[in-house]
Short mmCIF file of C-alpha atoms in Angstrom, two decimals:
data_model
loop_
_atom_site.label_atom_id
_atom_site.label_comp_id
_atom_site.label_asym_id
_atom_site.label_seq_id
_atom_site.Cartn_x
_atom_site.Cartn_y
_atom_site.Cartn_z
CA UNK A 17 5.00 -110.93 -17.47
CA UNK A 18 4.91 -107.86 -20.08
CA UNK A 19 2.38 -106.03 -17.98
CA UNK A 20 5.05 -106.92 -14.26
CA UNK A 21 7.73 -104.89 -16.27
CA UNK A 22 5.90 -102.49 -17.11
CA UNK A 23 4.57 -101.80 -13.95
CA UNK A 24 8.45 -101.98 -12.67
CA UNK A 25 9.50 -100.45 -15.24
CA UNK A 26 7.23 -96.94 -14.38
CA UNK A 27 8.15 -97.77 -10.92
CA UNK A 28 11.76 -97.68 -11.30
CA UNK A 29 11.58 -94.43 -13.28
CA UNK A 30 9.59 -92.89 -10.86
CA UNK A 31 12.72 -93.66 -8.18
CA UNK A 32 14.68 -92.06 -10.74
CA UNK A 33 13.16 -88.91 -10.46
CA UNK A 34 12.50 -89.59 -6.41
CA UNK A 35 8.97 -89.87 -6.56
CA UNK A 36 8.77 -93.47 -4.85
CA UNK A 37 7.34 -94.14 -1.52
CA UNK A 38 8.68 -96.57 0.77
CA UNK A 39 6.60 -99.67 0.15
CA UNK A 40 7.17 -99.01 -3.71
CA UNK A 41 10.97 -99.16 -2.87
CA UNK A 42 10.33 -102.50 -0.87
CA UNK A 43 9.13 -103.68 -4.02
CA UNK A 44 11.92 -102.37 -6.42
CA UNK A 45 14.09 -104.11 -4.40
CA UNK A 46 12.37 -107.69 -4.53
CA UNK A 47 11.60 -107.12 -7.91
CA UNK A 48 15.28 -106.73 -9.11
CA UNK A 49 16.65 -109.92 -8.04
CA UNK A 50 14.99 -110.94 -11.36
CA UNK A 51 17.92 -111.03 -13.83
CA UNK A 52 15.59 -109.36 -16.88
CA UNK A 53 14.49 -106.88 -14.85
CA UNK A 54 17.70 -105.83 -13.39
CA UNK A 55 18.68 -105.67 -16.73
CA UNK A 56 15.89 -103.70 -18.11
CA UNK A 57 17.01 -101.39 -15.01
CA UNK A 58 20.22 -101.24 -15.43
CA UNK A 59 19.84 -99.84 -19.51
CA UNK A 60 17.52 -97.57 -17.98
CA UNK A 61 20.37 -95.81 -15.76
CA UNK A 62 22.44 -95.47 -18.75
CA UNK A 63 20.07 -93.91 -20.93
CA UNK A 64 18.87 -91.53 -18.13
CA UNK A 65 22.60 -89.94 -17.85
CA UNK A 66 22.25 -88.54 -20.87
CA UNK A 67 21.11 -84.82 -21.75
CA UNK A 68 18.50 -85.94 -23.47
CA UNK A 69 16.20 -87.54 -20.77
CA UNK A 70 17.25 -84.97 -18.54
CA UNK A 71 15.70 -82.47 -21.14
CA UNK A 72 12.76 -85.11 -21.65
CA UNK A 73 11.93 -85.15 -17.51
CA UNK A 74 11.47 -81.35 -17.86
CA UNK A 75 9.32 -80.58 -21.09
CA UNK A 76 6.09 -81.93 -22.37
CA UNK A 77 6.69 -83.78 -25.37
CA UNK A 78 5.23 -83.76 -28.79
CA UNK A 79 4.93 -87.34 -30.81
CA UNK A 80 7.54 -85.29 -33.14
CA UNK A 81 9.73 -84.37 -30.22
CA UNK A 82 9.80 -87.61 -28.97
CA UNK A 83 11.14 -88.65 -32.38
CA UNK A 84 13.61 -85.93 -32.69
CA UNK A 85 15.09 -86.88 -29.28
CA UNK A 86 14.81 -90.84 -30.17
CA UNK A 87 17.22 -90.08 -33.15
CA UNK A 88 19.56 -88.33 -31.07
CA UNK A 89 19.73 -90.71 -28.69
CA UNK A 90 20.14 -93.36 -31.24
CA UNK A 91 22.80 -91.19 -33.03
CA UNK A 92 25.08 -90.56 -30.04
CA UNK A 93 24.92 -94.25 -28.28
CA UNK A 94 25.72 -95.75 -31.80
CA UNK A 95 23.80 -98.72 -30.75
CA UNK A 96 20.56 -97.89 -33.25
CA UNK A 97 18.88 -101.37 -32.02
CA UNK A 98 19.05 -101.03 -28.55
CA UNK A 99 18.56 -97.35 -27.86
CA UNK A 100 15.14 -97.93 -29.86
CA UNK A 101 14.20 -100.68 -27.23
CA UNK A 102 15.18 -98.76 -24.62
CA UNK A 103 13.47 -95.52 -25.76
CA UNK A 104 10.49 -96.63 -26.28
CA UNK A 105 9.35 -98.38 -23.15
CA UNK A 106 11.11 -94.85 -21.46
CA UNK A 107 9.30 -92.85 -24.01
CA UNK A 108 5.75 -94.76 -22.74
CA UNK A 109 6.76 -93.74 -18.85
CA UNK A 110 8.94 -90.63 -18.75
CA UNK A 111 6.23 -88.51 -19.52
CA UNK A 112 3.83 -89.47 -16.46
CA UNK A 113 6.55 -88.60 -14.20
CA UNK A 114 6.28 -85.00 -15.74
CA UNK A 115 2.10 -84.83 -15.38
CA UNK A 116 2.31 -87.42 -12.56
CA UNK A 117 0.20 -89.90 -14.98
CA UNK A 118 0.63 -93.76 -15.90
CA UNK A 119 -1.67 -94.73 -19.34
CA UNK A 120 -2.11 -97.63 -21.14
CA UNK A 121 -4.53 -99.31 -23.43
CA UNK A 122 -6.56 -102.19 -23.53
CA UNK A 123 -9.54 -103.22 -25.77
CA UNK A 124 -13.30 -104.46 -24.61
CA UNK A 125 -16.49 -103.81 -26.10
CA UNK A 126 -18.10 -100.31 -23.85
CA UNK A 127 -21.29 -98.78 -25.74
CA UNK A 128 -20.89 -95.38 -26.53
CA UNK A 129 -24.46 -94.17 -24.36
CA UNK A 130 -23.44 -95.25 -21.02
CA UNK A 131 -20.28 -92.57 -21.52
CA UNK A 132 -22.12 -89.13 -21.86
CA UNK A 133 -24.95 -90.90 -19.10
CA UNK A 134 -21.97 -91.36 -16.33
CA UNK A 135 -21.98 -87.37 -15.95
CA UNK A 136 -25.51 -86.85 -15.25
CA UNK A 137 -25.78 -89.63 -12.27
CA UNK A 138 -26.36 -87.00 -9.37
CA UNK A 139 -28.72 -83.54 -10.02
CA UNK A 140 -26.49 -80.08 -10.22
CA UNK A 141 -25.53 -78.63 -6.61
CA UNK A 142 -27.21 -75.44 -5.77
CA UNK A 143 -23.88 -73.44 -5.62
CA UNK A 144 -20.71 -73.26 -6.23
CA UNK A 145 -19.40 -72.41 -2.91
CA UNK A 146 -20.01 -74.92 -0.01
CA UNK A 147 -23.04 -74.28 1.73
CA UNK A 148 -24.58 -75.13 4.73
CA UNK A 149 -28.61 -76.05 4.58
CA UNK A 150 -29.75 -75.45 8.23
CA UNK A 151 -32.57 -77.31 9.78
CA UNK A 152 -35.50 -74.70 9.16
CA UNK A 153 -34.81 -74.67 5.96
CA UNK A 154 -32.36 -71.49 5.06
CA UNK A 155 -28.92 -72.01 2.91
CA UNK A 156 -25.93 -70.70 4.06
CA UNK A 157 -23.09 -70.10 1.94
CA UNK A 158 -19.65 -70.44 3.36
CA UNK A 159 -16.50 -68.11 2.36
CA UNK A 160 -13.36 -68.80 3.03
CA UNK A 161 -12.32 -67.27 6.17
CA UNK A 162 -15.45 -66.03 6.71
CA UNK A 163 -18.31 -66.32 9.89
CA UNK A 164 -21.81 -66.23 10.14
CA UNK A 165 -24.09 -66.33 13.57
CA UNK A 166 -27.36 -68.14 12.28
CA UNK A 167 -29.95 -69.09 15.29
CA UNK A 168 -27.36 -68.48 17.97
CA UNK A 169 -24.83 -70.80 16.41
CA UNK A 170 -21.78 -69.35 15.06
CA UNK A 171 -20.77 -70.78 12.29
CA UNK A 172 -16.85 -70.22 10.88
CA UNK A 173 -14.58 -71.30 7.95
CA UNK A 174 -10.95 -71.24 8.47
CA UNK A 175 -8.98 -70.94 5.51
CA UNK A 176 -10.97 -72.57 2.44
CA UNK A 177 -11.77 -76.02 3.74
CA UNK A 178 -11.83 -76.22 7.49
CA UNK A 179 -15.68 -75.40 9.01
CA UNK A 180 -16.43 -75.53 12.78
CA UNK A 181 -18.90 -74.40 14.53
CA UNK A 182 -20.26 -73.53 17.87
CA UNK A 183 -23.67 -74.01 19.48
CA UNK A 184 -22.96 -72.19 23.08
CA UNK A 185 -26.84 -73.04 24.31
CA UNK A 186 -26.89 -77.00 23.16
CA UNK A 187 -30.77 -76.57 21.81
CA UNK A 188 -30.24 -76.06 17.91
CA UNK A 189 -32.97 -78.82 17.14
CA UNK A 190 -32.91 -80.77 13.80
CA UNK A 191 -30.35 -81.91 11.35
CA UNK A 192 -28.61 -79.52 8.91
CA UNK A 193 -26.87 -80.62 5.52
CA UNK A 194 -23.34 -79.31 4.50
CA UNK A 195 -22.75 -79.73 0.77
CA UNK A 196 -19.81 -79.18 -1.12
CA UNK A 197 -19.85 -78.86 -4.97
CA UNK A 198 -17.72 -79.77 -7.62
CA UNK A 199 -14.01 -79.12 -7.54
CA UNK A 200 -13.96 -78.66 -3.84
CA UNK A 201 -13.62 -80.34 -0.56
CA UNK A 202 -14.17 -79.56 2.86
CA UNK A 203 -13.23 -80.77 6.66
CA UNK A 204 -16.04 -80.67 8.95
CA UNK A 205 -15.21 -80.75 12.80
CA UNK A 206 -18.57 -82.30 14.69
CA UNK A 207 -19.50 -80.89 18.50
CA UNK A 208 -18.17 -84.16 19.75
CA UNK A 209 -14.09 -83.72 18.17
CA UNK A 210 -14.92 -85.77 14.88
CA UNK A 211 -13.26 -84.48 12.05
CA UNK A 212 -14.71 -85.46 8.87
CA UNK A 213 -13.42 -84.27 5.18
CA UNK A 214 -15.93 -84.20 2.31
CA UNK A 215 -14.90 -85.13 -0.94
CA UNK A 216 -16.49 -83.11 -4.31
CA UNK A 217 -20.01 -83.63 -4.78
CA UNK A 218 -20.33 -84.69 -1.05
CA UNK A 219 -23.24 -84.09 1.69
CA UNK A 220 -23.50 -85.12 5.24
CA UNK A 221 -26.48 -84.74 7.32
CA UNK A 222 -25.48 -83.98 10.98
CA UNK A 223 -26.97 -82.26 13.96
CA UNK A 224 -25.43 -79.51 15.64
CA UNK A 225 -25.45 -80.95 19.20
CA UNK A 226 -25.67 -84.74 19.07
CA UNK A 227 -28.53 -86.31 21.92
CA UNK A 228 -29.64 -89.68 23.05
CA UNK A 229 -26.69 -92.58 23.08
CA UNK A 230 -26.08 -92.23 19.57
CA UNK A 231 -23.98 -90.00 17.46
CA UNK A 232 -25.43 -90.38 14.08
CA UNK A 233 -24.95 -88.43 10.64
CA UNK A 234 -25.50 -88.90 6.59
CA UNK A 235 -23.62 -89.25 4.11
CA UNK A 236 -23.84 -89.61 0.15
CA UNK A 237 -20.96 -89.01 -2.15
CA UNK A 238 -17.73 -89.81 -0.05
CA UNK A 239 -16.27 -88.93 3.02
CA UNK A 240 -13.17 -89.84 5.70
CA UNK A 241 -14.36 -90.02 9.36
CA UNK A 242 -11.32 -90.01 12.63
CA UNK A 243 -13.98 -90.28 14.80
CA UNK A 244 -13.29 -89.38 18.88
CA UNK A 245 -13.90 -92.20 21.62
CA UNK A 246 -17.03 -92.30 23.15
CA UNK A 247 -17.71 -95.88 24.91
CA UNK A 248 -21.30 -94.90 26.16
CA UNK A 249 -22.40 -93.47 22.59
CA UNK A 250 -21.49 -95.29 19.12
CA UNK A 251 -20.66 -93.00 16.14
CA UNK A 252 -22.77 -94.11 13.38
CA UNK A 253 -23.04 -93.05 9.64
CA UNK A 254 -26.04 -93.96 7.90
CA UNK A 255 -25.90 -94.80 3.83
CA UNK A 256 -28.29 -96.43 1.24
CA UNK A 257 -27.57 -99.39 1.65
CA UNK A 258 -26.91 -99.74 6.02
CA UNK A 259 -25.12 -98.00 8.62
CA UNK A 260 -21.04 -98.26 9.70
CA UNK A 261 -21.13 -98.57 13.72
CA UNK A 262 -18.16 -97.14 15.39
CA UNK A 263 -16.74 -96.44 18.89
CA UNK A 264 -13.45 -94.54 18.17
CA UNK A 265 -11.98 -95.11 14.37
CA UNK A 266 -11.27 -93.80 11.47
CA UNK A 267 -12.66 -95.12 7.95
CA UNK A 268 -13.78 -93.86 4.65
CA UNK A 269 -17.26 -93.80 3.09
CA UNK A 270 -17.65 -94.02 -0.30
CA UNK A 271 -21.45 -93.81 -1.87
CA UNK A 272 -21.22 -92.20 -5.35
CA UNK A 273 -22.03 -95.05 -7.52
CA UNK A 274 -26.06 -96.06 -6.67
CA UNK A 275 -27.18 -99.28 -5.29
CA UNK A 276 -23.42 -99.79 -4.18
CA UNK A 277 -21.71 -98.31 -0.62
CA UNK A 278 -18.24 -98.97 -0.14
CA UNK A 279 -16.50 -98.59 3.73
CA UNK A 280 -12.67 -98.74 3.84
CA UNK A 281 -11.23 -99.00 7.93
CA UNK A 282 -8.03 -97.69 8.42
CA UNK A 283 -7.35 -98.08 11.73
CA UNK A 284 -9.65 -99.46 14.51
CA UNK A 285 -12.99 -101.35 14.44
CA UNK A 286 -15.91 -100.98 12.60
CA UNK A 287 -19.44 -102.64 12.08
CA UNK A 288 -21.09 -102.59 8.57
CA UNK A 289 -24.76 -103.53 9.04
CA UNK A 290 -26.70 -103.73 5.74
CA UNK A 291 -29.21 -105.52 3.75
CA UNK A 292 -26.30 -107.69 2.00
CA UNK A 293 -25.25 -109.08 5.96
CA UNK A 294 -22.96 -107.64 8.48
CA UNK A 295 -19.50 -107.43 8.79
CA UNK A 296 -16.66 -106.90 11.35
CA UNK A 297 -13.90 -105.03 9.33
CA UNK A 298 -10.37 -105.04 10.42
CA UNK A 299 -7.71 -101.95 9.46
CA UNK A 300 -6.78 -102.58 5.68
CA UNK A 301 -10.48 -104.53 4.90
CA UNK A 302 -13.55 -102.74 3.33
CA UNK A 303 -16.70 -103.69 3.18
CA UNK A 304 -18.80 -103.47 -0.31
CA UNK A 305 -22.30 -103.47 -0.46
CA UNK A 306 -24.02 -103.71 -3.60
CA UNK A 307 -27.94 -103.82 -4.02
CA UNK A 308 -29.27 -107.00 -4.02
CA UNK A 309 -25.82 -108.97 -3.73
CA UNK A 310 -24.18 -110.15 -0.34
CA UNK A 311 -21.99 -108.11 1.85
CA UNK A 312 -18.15 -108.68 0.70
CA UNK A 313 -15.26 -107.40 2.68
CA UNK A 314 -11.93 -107.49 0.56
CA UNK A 315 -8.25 -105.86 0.80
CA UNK A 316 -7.64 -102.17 -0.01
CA UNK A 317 -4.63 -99.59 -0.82
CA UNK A 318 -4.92 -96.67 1.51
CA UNK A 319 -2.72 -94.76 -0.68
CA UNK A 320 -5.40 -94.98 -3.49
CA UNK A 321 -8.37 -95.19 -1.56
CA UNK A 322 -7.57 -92.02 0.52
CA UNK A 323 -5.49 -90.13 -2.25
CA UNK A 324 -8.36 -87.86 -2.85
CA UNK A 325 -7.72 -85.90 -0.11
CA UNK A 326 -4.54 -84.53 -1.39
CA UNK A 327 -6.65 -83.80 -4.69
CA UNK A 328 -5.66 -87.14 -6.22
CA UNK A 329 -7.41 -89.96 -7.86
CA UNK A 330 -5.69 -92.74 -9.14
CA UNK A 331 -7.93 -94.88 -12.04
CA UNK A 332 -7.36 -98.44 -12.60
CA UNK A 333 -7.78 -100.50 -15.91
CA UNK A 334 -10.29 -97.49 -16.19
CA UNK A 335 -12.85 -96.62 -18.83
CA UNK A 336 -14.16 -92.93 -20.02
CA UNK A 337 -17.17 -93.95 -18.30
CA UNK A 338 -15.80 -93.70 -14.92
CA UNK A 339 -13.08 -90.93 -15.59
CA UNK A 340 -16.53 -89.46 -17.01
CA UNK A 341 -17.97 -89.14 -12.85
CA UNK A 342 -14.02 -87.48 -11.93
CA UNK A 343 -13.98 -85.23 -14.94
CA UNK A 344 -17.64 -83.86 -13.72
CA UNK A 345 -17.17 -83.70 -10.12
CA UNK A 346 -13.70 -82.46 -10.40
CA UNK A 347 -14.01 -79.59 -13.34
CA UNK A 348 -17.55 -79.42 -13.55
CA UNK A 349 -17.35 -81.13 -17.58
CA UNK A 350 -19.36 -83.65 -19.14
CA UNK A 351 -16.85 -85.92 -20.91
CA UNK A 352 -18.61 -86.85 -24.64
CA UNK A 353 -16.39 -89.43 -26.54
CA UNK A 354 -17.40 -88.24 -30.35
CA UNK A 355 -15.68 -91.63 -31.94
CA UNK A 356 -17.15 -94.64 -30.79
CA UNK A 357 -14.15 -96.86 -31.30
CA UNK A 358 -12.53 -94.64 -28.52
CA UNK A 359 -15.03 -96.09 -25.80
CA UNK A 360 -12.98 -98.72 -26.01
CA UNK A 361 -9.70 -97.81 -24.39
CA UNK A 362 -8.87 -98.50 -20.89
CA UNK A 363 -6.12 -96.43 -18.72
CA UNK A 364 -4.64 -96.33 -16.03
CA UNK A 365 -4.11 -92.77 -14.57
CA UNK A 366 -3.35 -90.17 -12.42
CA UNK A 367 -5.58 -87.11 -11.66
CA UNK A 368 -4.57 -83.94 -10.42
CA UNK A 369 -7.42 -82.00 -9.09
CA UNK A 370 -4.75 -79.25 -8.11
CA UNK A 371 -3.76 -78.58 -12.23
CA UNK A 372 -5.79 -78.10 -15.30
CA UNK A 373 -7.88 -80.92 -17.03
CA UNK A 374 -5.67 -79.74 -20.23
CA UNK A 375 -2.51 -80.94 -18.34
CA UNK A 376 -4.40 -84.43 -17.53
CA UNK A 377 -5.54 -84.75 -21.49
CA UNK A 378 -2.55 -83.95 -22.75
CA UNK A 379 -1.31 -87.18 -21.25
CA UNK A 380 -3.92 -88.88 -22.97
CA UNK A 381 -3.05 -87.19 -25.96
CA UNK A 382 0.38 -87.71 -26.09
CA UNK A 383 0.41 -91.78 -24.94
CA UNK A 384 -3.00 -92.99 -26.96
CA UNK A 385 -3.17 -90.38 -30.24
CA UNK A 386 -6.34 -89.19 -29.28
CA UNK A 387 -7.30 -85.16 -29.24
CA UNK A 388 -10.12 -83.11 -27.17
CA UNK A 389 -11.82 -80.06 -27.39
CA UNK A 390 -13.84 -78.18 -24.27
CA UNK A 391 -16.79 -76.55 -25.66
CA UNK A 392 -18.71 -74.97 -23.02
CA UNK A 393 -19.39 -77.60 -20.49
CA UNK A 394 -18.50 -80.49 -22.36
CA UNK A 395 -15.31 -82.25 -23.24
CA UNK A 396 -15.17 -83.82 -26.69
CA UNK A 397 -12.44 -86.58 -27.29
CA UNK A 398 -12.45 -87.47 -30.75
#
């Protein structure tokens, strides 16, 4: 029960500050036919008329401002007992709605080695700009808003993100290999119409005219297809661990973690062939496969599975060892946890790719007394 209110709790001061999305509405509303939480909800409104928490939503706060505005709070209300309740379950949530972060804590035993070992799970990418490796061998870096004619096929970048291309003669033999480094991500647009966007640390394998009655292409790291209809010749995106069959879809491809793929169908049909089985997803199911474990297909959230496209990643009952893999594809840091006893804490949070890592730490800071320091590459949390 302590963790539901807390969970409507955040939720209910994110509607405060009209940051809620429909469906989280939907589930206000159910939610506060429960007397305690409507309640709970109802103190909230009267605390959040006062200048204070309209100061608190816009600054950062220190542990000692949040004491300074506690006993200001408690010394205008007059109701010492109460405001403290109140404050401090506002105190825990007001802040995310500033950094757009939710944290809290929970202890399990998480050795210390595996952290500074999640960072080092895929070799360094060649550049730092996306780059294209053709099929005879040469690598292309891609500027934004920038072309390049390589072997008759004109290649282009509109903007920062968007690549095309166009191969006028349809003969470019072989398959090339776009990669996109850390802290970036990419749309690719395929001959056929398929649009594909390329999360950090991504790759895809792809020819530049596709032949025979399949379209097929490669992925590792993650990627979202919207693939265009084409009854006579199946779309198909080989992984590690199978191949996702399509006719006209879209779906996301996620194959970071090794010995695991993961393929999430938003809307249309999709086959997921592996060595675990095979599967028939519907819109809303995914499909895990994990290396020597059967196929399982299970529920998703879009909104968190396909948040990364808007630069966001939302961690769940999360350890340092997977914000570890965000913070290094992301900003290009290894995370190093200096106290062991810190390995311990679990979060959940929001990350911004589109603001600093100090803005995402300092929520850490602020909600679990912990500190960090960046020193060089690395980011020490001690």
């Amino acid at each position: 029960m302590a963790e539901n209110l807390d969970h409507i709790r955040q939720l209910y001061l994110q509607k405060l500050a009209g940051a809620t999305t429909e469906s989280e509405d939907a589930e206000l509303a159910a939610a506060l036919t429960d007397p305690r939480i409507r309640k709970m909800c109802d103190e909230l409104d009267e605390l959040y008329e006062s200048p204070e928490m309209r100061e608190l939503l816009r600054e950062r706060p220190t542990n000692k401002r949040w004491d300074e505005l506690a006993a200001q709070a408690m010394e205008s209300a007059g109701r010492a007992g109460r405001t403290i309740r109140i404050f401090r379950y506002v105190a825990a949530a007001s802040v995310v709605l500033m950094i757009g972060a939710v944290v809290y804590t929970r202890y399990i035993h998480h050795p210390q080695p595996e952290i500074r070992e999640m960072a080092r799970l895929s070799p360094e990418y060649a550049s730092d700009e996306v780059t294209i490796k053709m099929a005879g061998g040469d690598r292309i870096p891609l500027s934004p808003n920038s072309s390049r004619l390589v072997s008759r096929v004109k290649l282009r970048m509109e903007g920062d993100k968007s690549i095309k291309y166009e191969d006028p003669t349809g003969q470019a033999d072989g398959w090339n290999q776009l990669e996109v480094p850390q802290r970036l991500d990419c749309r690719l647009v395929l001959s056929d119409g398929t649009e594909v966007w390329l999360n950090s640390r991504s790759s895809i394998r792809f020819p530049f005219t596709f032949t025979g009655n399949r379209r097929e292409v490669e992925v590792t790291g993650e990627a979202y297809f919207n693939v265009s209809p084409d009854a006579g010749k199946p779309f198909v995106v080989l992984t590690p661990q199978g191949e996702v069959q399509v006719l006209g879809t879209s779906f996301n491809v996620n194959t970071y973690e090794p010995g695991k793929v993961v393929t999430s169908l938003v809307s249309g049909s999709v086959r997921a062939a592996g060595h675990g089985g095979t599967a028939v997803l519907k819109p809303g199911q995914e499909a895990v496969w994990t290396e020597n474990k059967p196929l399982e297909v299970v529920r998703f959230e879009q909104r968190d599975k396909l948040s990364w496209m808007q630069g966001v990643y939302y961690f769940k009952a999360a350890d340092f060892g997977e914000i570890a893999k965000m913070v290094e594809r992301w900003y290009k840091l290894e995370l190093v946890v200096d106290k062991p006893e810190l390995a311990a804490l679990k979060f959940d949070v929001r990350m911004d790719k589109n603001k600093s890592i100090d803005e995402f730490m300092n929520i850490l800071k602020v909600m679990n007394g912990l500190d960090y320091r960046i020193e060089g590459k690395e980011l020490h949390i001690f």
